[in-house]
Amino acid sequence: MKFLKIVVCLILIVFMSCKNDVQTIQELEKVTLAIKQEFAPDKRVELFDIKFVQKNNLFSIEGETTSKNALRILIDSLQKTNLKFENNVRILPDSVVGNFQFAVAKNSAINIRSEASHSAELGTQGLLGMSLKVLDKNGDFYRIQTPDNYISWVDKGGIQLMNETEINQWNASKKVLFTALFGFVYAQKDFEKSIISDISLGGMLQYIAEDAQFYQVKYPDNRMGFIKKSDAVLYDSWLENWIPTKESIEEIAKKMEGFPYLWGGTSAKGMDCSGFTKMVYLMNGFVIPRDASQQINAGKRVDEQLNFSDLEKGDLLFFGKKATENSKQKVTHVGIWLGNDKQEFIHASGNVHISSMDKTQPHFDEMNKNRYLGSKRYLGEKDVNIVNLKTIFDVKQ
């Protein structure tokens, strides 16, 4: 029905002969906005940046998109009108990146920014060994898409570009998962002499060999090194045997107590509120949406009475501004319910720490209780926005 309305709107342009070109462009932009709201409402995970420019007796459609379907609907609809136009929209990825439409993070944490600049806001981070899609290039920066579909920019020094064959080989290779909070990859087994790089919780490298004390590993750029076995585990074995539970959510969350707050951070080096919840669930075998405003749209809604009685350990609590007659709800913070008699939850604010919703407790968080919006349950729920890595593993097997 919505598509029909879009087409009808476009066909009406045929009868706009009394309007000037500026008015026509304004009408076209309204139609484009309707398509964007249907196919790419969240620019963090899907792009549809389209504009119309008049060139002599025709209109040029310019911009970029990651949605072929959205662009096809726009073009098909325009062809039903008497407008003369040329399509100059880039469908990403395109020839700018050529065959290198994939990459793997090669530093312990890569900083992924909102713009192609080192001074741009930190949007998110990627962990060592993380597979990425490459969409575009601007100078020394690449626009990439992370496994949670987050789109932003990373400098070339943080990634190893790969073609389709190479990324398939990397993804299929046996991996070692780093499970300690912090550590190092050593050039030799005599680890007091040489360090290749640091590595932190959740990092992964290709497995080469092992002995009683070390895993020999390979980076995506083919550097070779050694990781202490006490700090890591074989990824496939971990994923196959790990059973995510309410208790394991709490265990991993408390393991990160004291980690510093970093806007845009999703690593042990620093994390924001949603980066923290994302890391906790990642180390339990799930890829969940990046931001709190996205995370609230996944899972099963619980605690509709907002009195905490319906909550279970591991549920996500969301905070922010409540909706009014003149404004929509705005989610600005998220934490994890610990499910105990102290009404405690753990969250990243200043650092990762435990707070309480019980005013009799010394760590009572009055501010967050007053801006509590509701909760979502992820464990045991099937949702396209909650990717169970075990399912992917089973498909590989």
Tab-separated table of C-alpha atoms in Angstrom:
chain	number	residue	atom	x	y	z
A	1	MET	CA	0.000	0.000	0.000
A	2	LYS	CA	2.815	2.384	0.860
A	3	PHE	CA	4.557	1.703	-2.434
A	4	LEU	CA	1.303	2.408	-4.272
A	5	LYS	CA	1.061	5.780	-2.580
A	6	ILE	CA	4.636	6.562	-3.583
A	7	VAL	CA	3.952	5.695	-7.204
A	8	VAL	CA	0.755	7.758	-7.196
A	9	CYS	CA	2.675	10.730	-5.819
A	10	LEU	CA	5.242	10.420	-8.560
A	11	ILE	CA	2.657	10.096	-11.292
A	12	LEU	CA	1.095	13.327	-10.071
A	13	ILE	CA	4.341	15.050	-11.036
A	14	VAL	CA	3.272	14.565	-14.644
A	15	PHE	CA	0.615	17.203	-14.094
A	16	MET	CA	2.943	19.724	-12.529
A	17	SER	CA	3.520	21.714	-15.682
A	18	CYS	CA	2.332	24.806	-13.884
A	19	LYS	CA	5.095	24.397	-11.288
A	20	ASN	CA	8.680	25.539	-11.631
A	21	ASP	CA	11.733	23.321	-11.311
A	22	VAL	CA	12.343	24.228	-7.679
A	23	GLN	CA	8.843	23.106	-6.734
A	24	THR	CA	9.247	19.905	-8.731
A	25	ILE	CA	12.486	19.086	-6.895
A	26	GLN	CA	10.729	19.718	-3.588
A	27	GLU	CA	8.005	17.230	-4.551
A	28	LEU	CA	10.616	14.697	-5.632
A	29	GLU	CA	12.410	15.092	-2.315
A	30	LYS	CA	9.165	14.335	-0.458
A	31	VAL	CA	8.789	11.107	-2.412
A	32	THR	CA	12.423	10.212	-1.814
A	33	LEU	CA	11.936	10.780	1.898
A	34	ALA	CA	8.972	8.378	1.918
A	35	ILE	CA	11.104	5.692	0.261
A	36	LYS	CA	13.932	6.357	2.714
A	37	GLN	CA	11.598	5.964	5.681
A	38	GLU	CA	10.505	2.588	4.321
A	39	PHE	CA	13.890	1.130	3.320
A	40	ALA	CA	16.542	3.097	5.203
A	41	PRO	CA	15.004	4.770	8.261
A	42	ASP	CA	18.207	4.396	10.293
A	43	LYS	CA	21.268	5.825	8.532
A	44	ARG	CA	23.487	3.992	11.000
A	45	VAL	CA	22.727	0.669	9.277
A	46	GLU	CA	21.414	1.560	5.778
A	47	LEU	CA	22.185	4.472	3.448
A	48	PHE	CA	19.799	6.249	1.099
A	49	ASP	CA	21.191	9.741	0.610
A	50	ILE	CA	19.606	10.976	-2.620
A	51	LYS	CA	19.249	14.468	-4.073
A	52	PHE	CA	17.912	15.923	-7.323
A	53	VAL	CA	19.792	18.461	-9.425
A	54	GLN	CA	18.473	20.146	-12.546
A	55	LYS	CA	20.761	19.989	-15.558
A	56	ASN	CA	19.384	21.847	-18.584
A	57	ASN	CA	16.167	20.054	-19.596
A	58	LEU	CA	16.552	17.020	-17.351
A	59	PHE	CA	16.965	16.111	-13.704
A	60	SER	CA	20.024	14.326	-12.362
A	61	ILE	CA	19.546	11.901	-9.455
A	62	GLU	CA	22.704	11.981	-7.365
A	63	GLY	CA	23.926	10.533	-4.103
A	64	GLU	CA	24.640	7.097	-2.669
A	65	THR	CA	22.775	4.141	-1.246
A	66	THR	CA	23.293	0.640	0.089
A	67	SER	CA	19.714	-0.349	-0.792
A	68	LYS	CA	19.281	-1.517	-4.366
A	69	ASN	CA	15.568	-2.092	-3.766
A	70	ALA	CA	14.954	1.469	-2.627
A	71	LEU	CA	16.725	2.898	-5.657
A	72	ARG	CA	14.908	0.507	-8.012
A	73	ILE	CA	11.516	1.645	-6.703
A	74	LEU	CA	12.503	5.279	-7.164
A	75	ILE	CA	13.754	4.718	-10.724
A	76	ASP	CA	10.806	2.506	-11.730
A	77	SER	CA	8.388	5.105	-10.421
A	78	LEU	CA	10.119	7.988	-12.172
A	79	GLN	CA	9.923	6.101	-15.440
A	80	LYS	CA	6.139	6.241	-15.154
A	81	THR	CA	6.278	10.046	-15.401
A	82	ASN	CA	7.186	12.353	-18.264
A	83	LEU	CA	10.237	13.687	-16.415
A	84	LYS	CA	13.557	13.420	-18.192
A	85	PHE	CA	16.251	12.267	-15.812
A	86	GLU	CA	19.616	10.555	-15.556
A	87	ASN	CA	20.646	8.232	-12.755
A	88	ASN	CA	24.019	9.087	-11.196
A	89	VAL	CA	23.436	7.361	-7.855
A	90	ARG	CA	26.251	5.226	-6.496
A	91	ILE	CA	25.192	1.818	-5.162
A	92	LEU	CA	27.734	0.970	-2.481
A	93	PRO	CA	30.107	-0.774	-2.676
A	94	ASP	CA	31.161	0.192	-6.192
A	95	SER	CA	34.283	0.615	-8.329
A	96	VAL	CA	35.832	2.996	-5.786
A	97	VAL	CA	36.781	-0.006	-3.637
A	98	GLY	CA	36.956	-2.459	-6.552
A	99	ASN	CA	37.369	-6.095	-5.556
A	100	PHE	CA	38.394	-5.209	-1.992
A	101	GLN	CA	34.877	-5.133	-0.592
A	102	PHE	CA	35.846	-6.776	2.683
A	103	ALA	CA	38.327	-6.231	5.494
A	104	VAL	CA	39.434	-7.626	8.844
A	105	ALA	CA	40.445	-5.550	11.877
A	106	LYS	CA	44.172	-5.957	12.521
A	107	ASN	CA	44.575	-3.889	15.716
A	108	SER	CA	43.360	-4.818	19.190
A	109	ALA	CA	40.642	-2.168	18.843
A	110	ILE	CA	39.922	-0.130	15.734
A	111	ASN	CA	38.256	3.264	16.072
A	112	ILE	CA	35.321	3.672	13.701
A	113	ARG	CA	34.282	7.310	13.259
A	114	SER	CA	31.236	9.196	12.046
A	115	GLU	CA	33.197	10.911	9.264
A	116	ALA	CA	36.366	10.238	7.283
A	117	SER	CA	38.538	12.161	9.725
A	118	HIS	CA	40.618	11.426	12.811
A	119	SER	CA	38.910	14.334	14.565
A	120	ALA	CA	35.386	13.014	13.879
A	121	GLU	CA	33.198	11.601	16.634
A	122	LEU	CA	33.897	8.001	17.654
A	123	GLY	CA	30.858	6.012	16.566
A	124	THR	CA	31.898	2.494	17.530
A	125	GLN	CA	34.886	0.153	17.655
A	126	GLY	CA	35.880	-3.147	16.137
A	127	LEU	CA	37.894	-5.929	17.767
A	128	LEU	CA	40.971	-7.671	16.422
A	129	GLY	CA	39.971	-10.286	13.855
A	130	MET	CA	36.492	-8.850	13.226
A	131	SER	CA	35.230	-9.282	9.645
A	132	LEU	CA	33.912	-6.133	7.978
A	133	LYS	CA	32.231	-5.075	4.751
A	134	VAL	CA	33.926	-2.260	2.836
A	135	LEU	CA	31.514	0.170	1.173
A	136	ASP	CA	33.482	3.251	0.157
A	137	LYS	CA	36.815	5.069	0.306
A	138	ASN	CA	37.734	8.686	1.056
A	139	GLY	CA	41.449	9.435	1.214
A	140	ASP	CA	42.991	7.216	3.883
A	141	PHE	CA	39.602	6.262	5.309
A	142	TYR	CA	37.260	3.432	4.391
A	143	ARG	CA	33.531	3.383	5.031
A	144	ILE	CA	32.862	-0.017	6.538
A	145	GLN	CA	29.946	-2.002	7.956
A	146	THR	CA	30.422	-4.046	11.122
A	147	PRO	CA	28.722	-7.402	11.895
A	148	ASP	CA	25.926	-5.496	13.690
A	149	ASN	CA	25.404	-3.563	10.405
A	150	TYR	CA	26.756	-0.282	11.810
A	151	ILE	CA	28.097	1.923	9.004
A	152	SER	CA	30.931	4.396	9.590
A	153	TRP	CA	34.567	5.230	8.756
A	154	VAL	CA	37.895	3.697	9.774
A	155	ASP	CA	41.434	4.695	8.824
A	156	LYS	CA	43.426	2.335	6.619
A	157	GLY	CA	45.918	1.527	9.375
A	158	GLY	CA	43.347	-0.432	11.343
A	159	ILE	CA	42.223	-2.920	8.709
A	160	GLN	CA	43.488	-5.486	6.242
A	161	LEU	CA	41.607	-5.205	2.938
A	162	MET	CA	40.474	-8.474	1.361
A	163	ASN	CA	38.667	-9.709	-1.733
A	164	GLU	CA	35.822	-12.214	-1.544
A	165	THR	CA	38.072	-15.269	-1.736
A	166	GLU	CA	40.346	-13.988	1.009
A	167	ILE	CA	37.515	-13.062	3.399
A	168	ASN	CA	35.878	-16.458	2.874
A	169	GLN	CA	39.181	-18.133	3.734
A	170	TRP	CA	39.556	-15.970	6.829
A	171	ASN	CA	36.001	-16.629	8.014
A	172	ALA	CA	36.332	-20.377	7.452
A	173	SER	CA	39.704	-20.676	9.177
A	174	LYS	CA	40.134	-22.069	12.681
A	175	LYS	CA	40.323	-19.240	15.242
A	176	VAL	CA	41.618	-18.540	18.723
A	177	LEU	CA	39.395	-16.345	20.939
A	178	PHE	CA	41.038	-14.145	23.566
A	179	THR	CA	39.077	-14.476	26.826
A	180	ALA	CA	41.280	-12.592	29.290
A	181	LEU	CA	40.614	-8.893	29.814
A	182	PHE	CA	43.997	-7.739	28.473
A	183	GLY	CA	47.143	-9.357	27.173
A	184	PHE	CA	49.677	-9.581	24.380
A	185	VAL	CA	50.564	-11.495	21.255
A	186	TYR	CA	54.233	-12.435	21.414
A	187	ALA	CA	56.713	-12.847	18.572
A	188	GLN	CA	58.383	-15.726	20.397
A	189	LYS	CA	57.422	-18.200	23.064
A	190	ASP	CA	59.902	-16.443	25.326
A	191	PHE	CA	57.285	-13.761	25.870
A	192	GLU	CA	59.510	-11.567	28.038
A	193	LYS	CA	61.552	-10.570	24.982
A	194	SER	CA	59.133	-9.523	22.274
A	195	ILE	CA	55.583	-8.226	21.822
A	196	ILE	CA	53.836	-7.958	18.451
A	197	SER	CA	50.763	-6.159	19.768
A	198	ASP	CA	48.314	-5.973	22.613
A	199	ILE	CA	45.027	-7.859	22.514
A	200	SER	CA	41.891	-7.505	24.616
A	201	LEU	CA	38.714	-9.382	25.492
A	202	GLY	CA	36.934	-10.735	22.400
A	203	GLY	CA	39.842	-10.457	19.973
A	204	MET	CA	40.340	-13.335	17.527
A	205	LEU	CA	43.240	-14.561	15.402
A	206	GLN	CA	43.754	-17.491	13.065
A	207	TYR	CA	44.896	-20.729	14.680
A	208	ILE	CA	48.118	-22.245	13.336
A	209	ALA	CA	49.383	-24.696	15.965
A	210	GLU	CA	49.651	-25.255	19.714
A	211	ASP	CA	51.750	-26.783	22.451
A	212	ALA	CA	51.253	-27.139	26.185
A	213	GLN	CA	51.561	-23.394	26.889
A	214	PHE	CA	50.876	-21.454	23.688
A	215	TYR	CA	48.657	-21.094	20.660
A	216	GLN	CA	50.505	-20.077	17.525
A	217	VAL	CA	48.332	-17.582	15.648
A	218	LYS	CA	48.280	-15.533	12.452
A	219	TYR	CA	46.999	-12.006	11.932
A	220	PRO	CA	44.870	-11.023	8.911
A	221	ASP	CA	47.988	-9.321	7.475
A	222	ASN	CA	49.951	-12.590	7.906
A	223	ARG	CA	52.017	-11.613	10.943
A	224	MET	CA	52.682	-14.630	13.124
A	225	GLY	CA	52.707	-14.782	16.898
A	226	PHE	CA	51.934	-16.660	20.113
A	227	ILE	CA	49.163	-16.305	22.715
A	228	LYS	CA	49.304	-17.878	26.167
A	229	LYS	CA	46.787	-20.692	26.422
A	230	SER	CA	45.709	-19.471	29.834
A	231	ASP	CA	44.374	-16.305	28.131
A	232	ALA	CA	42.497	-17.874	25.233
A	233	VAL	CA	40.417	-20.733	23.882
A	234	LEU	CA	39.684	-22.308	20.514
A	235	TYR	CA	36.734	-20.323	19.171
A	236	ASP	CA	34.762	-23.228	17.685
A	237	SER	CA	35.128	-25.245	20.872
A	238	TRP	CA	34.049	-22.270	22.989
A	239	LEU	CA	31.030	-21.558	20.814
A	240	GLU	CA	29.956	-25.178	20.625
A	241	ASN	CA	30.156	-25.735	24.376
A	242	TRP	CA	29.192	-22.314	25.742
A	243	ILE	CA	25.640	-22.195	27.068
A	244	PRO	CA	24.429	-18.610	27.569
A	245	THR	CA	22.448	-18.282	30.786
A	246	LYS	CA	21.267	-15.537	33.106
A	247	GLU	CA	24.196	-16.396	35.337
A	248	SER	CA	26.743	-16.183	32.508
A	249	ILE	CA	25.383	-12.752	31.553
A	250	GLU	CA	25.993	-11.595	35.130
A	251	GLU	CA	29.423	-13.251	35.274
A	252	ILE	CA	30.689	-11.561	32.113
A	253	ALA	CA	29.152	-8.220	33.086
A	254	LYS	CA	30.815	-8.206	36.504
A	255	LYS	CA	34.107	-9.198	34.877
A	256	MET	CA	34.080	-5.727	33.302
A	257	GLU	CA	33.451	-3.795	36.521
A	258	GLY	CA	35.646	-0.708	36.659
A	259	PHE	CA	36.192	-0.481	32.898
A	260	PRO	CA	36.372	3.206	31.894
A	261	TYR	CA	33.555	4.948	30.068
A	262	LEU	CA	34.337	5.976	26.490
A	263	TRP	CA	31.756	7.497	24.167
A	264	GLY	CA	31.631	5.200	21.144
A	265	GLY	CA	33.725	2.527	22.841
A	266	THR	CA	32.893	-1.179	22.547
A	267	SER	CA	36.091	-2.738	23.886
A	268	ALA	CA	37.836	-3.408	27.171
A	269	LYS	CA	39.844	-0.234	26.591
A	270	GLY	CA	36.712	1.829	27.114
A	271	MET	CA	32.995	1.469	26.477
A	272	ASP	CA	29.813	3.468	26.506
A	273	CYS	CA	26.567	2.152	27.978
A	274	SER	CA	25.426	0.235	24.887
A	275	GLY	CA	29.000	-0.784	24.055
A	276	PHE	CA	29.059	-2.476	27.465
A	277	THR	CA	25.802	-4.390	26.953
A	278	LYS	CA	26.971	-5.289	23.468
A	279	MET	CA	30.260	-6.719	24.770
A	280	VAL	CA	28.509	-8.689	27.513
A	281	TYR	CA	26.216	-10.348	24.988
A	282	LEU	CA	29.038	-10.845	22.468
A	283	MET	CA	31.015	-12.820	25.060
A	284	ASN	CA	27.870	-14.904	25.534
A	285	GLY	CA	27.641	-15.690	21.816
A	286	PHE	CA	25.310	-12.980	20.498
A	287	VAL	CA	25.706	-10.020	18.157
A	288	ILE	CA	23.178	-7.382	19.164
A	289	PRO	CA	22.457	-3.870	17.829
A	290	ARG	CA	25.041	-1.185	18.533
A	291	ASP	CA	23.215	1.714	20.194
A	292	ALA	CA	20.727	1.821	23.069
A	293	SER	CA	18.108	3.379	20.769
A	294	GLN	CA	18.522	0.323	18.511
A	295	GLN	CA	18.775	-2.250	21.281
A	296	ILE	CA	15.371	-1.246	22.649
A	297	ASN	CA	13.808	-2.383	19.359
A	298	ALA	CA	15.017	-5.979	19.798
A	299	GLY	CA	13.872	-8.758	22.104
A	300	LYS	CA	10.703	-9.212	24.140
A	301	ARG	CA	9.168	-6.343	26.065
A	302	VAL	CA	8.966	-6.959	29.808
A	303	ASP	CA	8.102	-4.958	32.941
A	304	GLU	CA	5.317	-2.990	31.299
A	305	GLN	CA	4.225	-1.706	34.724
A	306	LEU	CA	7.701	-0.199	35.250
A	307	ASN	CA	7.928	-1.565	38.790
A	308	PHE	CA	10.803	-4.071	38.220
A	309	SER	CA	8.696	-7.026	39.414
A	310	ASP	CA	8.639	-8.726	36.001
A	311	LEU	CA	12.384	-8.563	35.389
A	312	GLU	CA	14.884	-11.418	35.227
A	313	LYS	CA	18.650	-11.424	35.498
A	314	GLY	CA	20.157	-10.431	32.137
A	315	ASP	CA	17.282	-8.221	30.954
A	316	LEU	CA	18.218	-4.856	29.463
A	317	LEU	CA	16.894	-1.724	31.165
A	318	PHE	CA	16.450	1.431	29.098
A	319	PHE	CA	16.474	5.021	30.248
A	320	GLY	CA	15.893	8.445	28.747
A	321	LYS	CA	13.132	10.936	28.088
A	322	LYS	CA	9.566	9.696	28.122
A	323	ALA	CA	7.227	10.522	25.271
A	324	THR	CA	4.972	13.560	25.578
A	325	GLU	CA	2.178	14.990	23.459
A	326	ASN	CA	4.769	16.963	21.531
A	327	SER	CA	7.798	14.686	21.466
A	328	LYS	CA	8.729	11.057	20.978
A	329	GLN	CA	10.439	8.850	23.534
A	330	LYS	CA	14.232	9.251	23.480
A	331	VAL	CA	16.456	6.403	24.667
A	332	THR	CA	19.812	7.610	25.996
A	333	HIS	CA	21.072	4.905	28.378
A	334	VAL	CA	20.979	1.134	28.944
A	335	GLY	CA	22.017	-1.284	31.693
A	336	ILE	CA	21.696	-4.963	32.666
A	337	TRP	CA	19.393	-6.178	35.471
A	338	LEU	CA	21.137	-8.428	38.013
A	339	GLY	CA	17.974	-9.987	39.434
A	340	ASN	CA	18.699	-9.925	43.162
A	341	ASP	CA	16.926	-8.689	46.302
A	342	LYS	CA	18.779	-5.376	46.128
A	343	GLN	CA	17.190	-4.401	42.780
A	344	GLU	CA	20.669	-3.994	41.297
A	345	PHE	CA	21.668	-3.363	37.722
A	346	ILE	CA	25.100	-2.917	36.138
A	347	HIS	CA	25.858	-0.236	33.575
A	348	ALA	CA	28.584	1.951	32.072
A	349	SER	CA	28.332	5.502	33.346
A	350	GLY	CA	31.612	7.131	34.318
A	351	ASN	CA	32.836	3.541	34.505
A	352	VAL	CA	31.184	0.127	34.644
A	353	HIS	CA	29.568	-0.191	38.057
A	354	ILE	CA	26.554	-1.542	39.933
A	355	SER	CA	23.645	0.672	40.947
A	356	SER	CA	20.317	-0.028	42.618
A	357	MET	CA	16.675	0.884	42.091
A	358	ASP	CA	16.007	0.412	45.821
A	359	LYS	CA	16.110	3.731	47.649
A	360	THR	CA	17.171	1.974	50.863
A	361	GLN	CA	20.433	0.861	49.247
A	362	PRO	CA	23.563	3.047	49.543
A	363	HIS	CA	24.122	2.867	45.762
A	364	PHE	CA	20.541	3.916	44.916
A	365	ASP	CA	20.393	5.568	41.476
A	366	GLU	CA	17.581	8.077	41.773
A	367	MET	CA	18.287	9.774	38.440
A	368	ASN	CA	18.016	6.593	36.395
A	369	LYS	CA	14.986	5.365	38.330
A	370	ASN	CA	13.218	8.599	37.440
A	371	ARG	CA	14.008	8.223	33.735
A	372	TYR	CA	13.372	4.476	33.427
A	373	LEU	CA	11.508	3.655	30.184
A	374	GLY	CA	11.157	-0.122	30.265
A	375	SER	CA	13.052	-3.336	29.606
A	376	LYS	CA	13.694	-5.977	26.966
A	377	ARG	CA	14.549	-9.662	27.310
A	378	TYR	CA	17.067	-11.124	24.866
A	379	LEU	CA	17.836	-14.576	26.247
A	380	GLY	CA	15.604	-17.239	24.726
A	381	GLU	CA	14.018	-14.827	22.253
A	382	LYS	CA	14.180	-15.223	18.476
A	383	ASP	CA	14.736	-11.882	16.804
A	384	VAL	CA	16.435	-10.907	13.532
A	385	ASN	CA	18.260	-8.186	15.464
A	386	ILE	CA	19.757	-10.690	17.920
A	387	VAL	CA	22.215	-12.889	16.023
A	388	ASN	CA	23.085	-16.140	17.776
A	389	LEU	CA	26.644	-16.990	16.721
A	390	LYS	CA	26.005	-20.627	17.591
A	391	THR	CA	23.444	-20.762	14.764
A	392	ILE	CA	26.085	-19.521	12.324
A	393	PHE	CA	28.508	-22.122	13.699
A	394	ASP	CA	25.949	-24.905	13.224
A	395	VAL	CA	25.451	-23.831	9.588
A	396	LYS	CA	29.224	-23.958	9.025
A	397	GLN	CA	29.332	-27.455	10.484
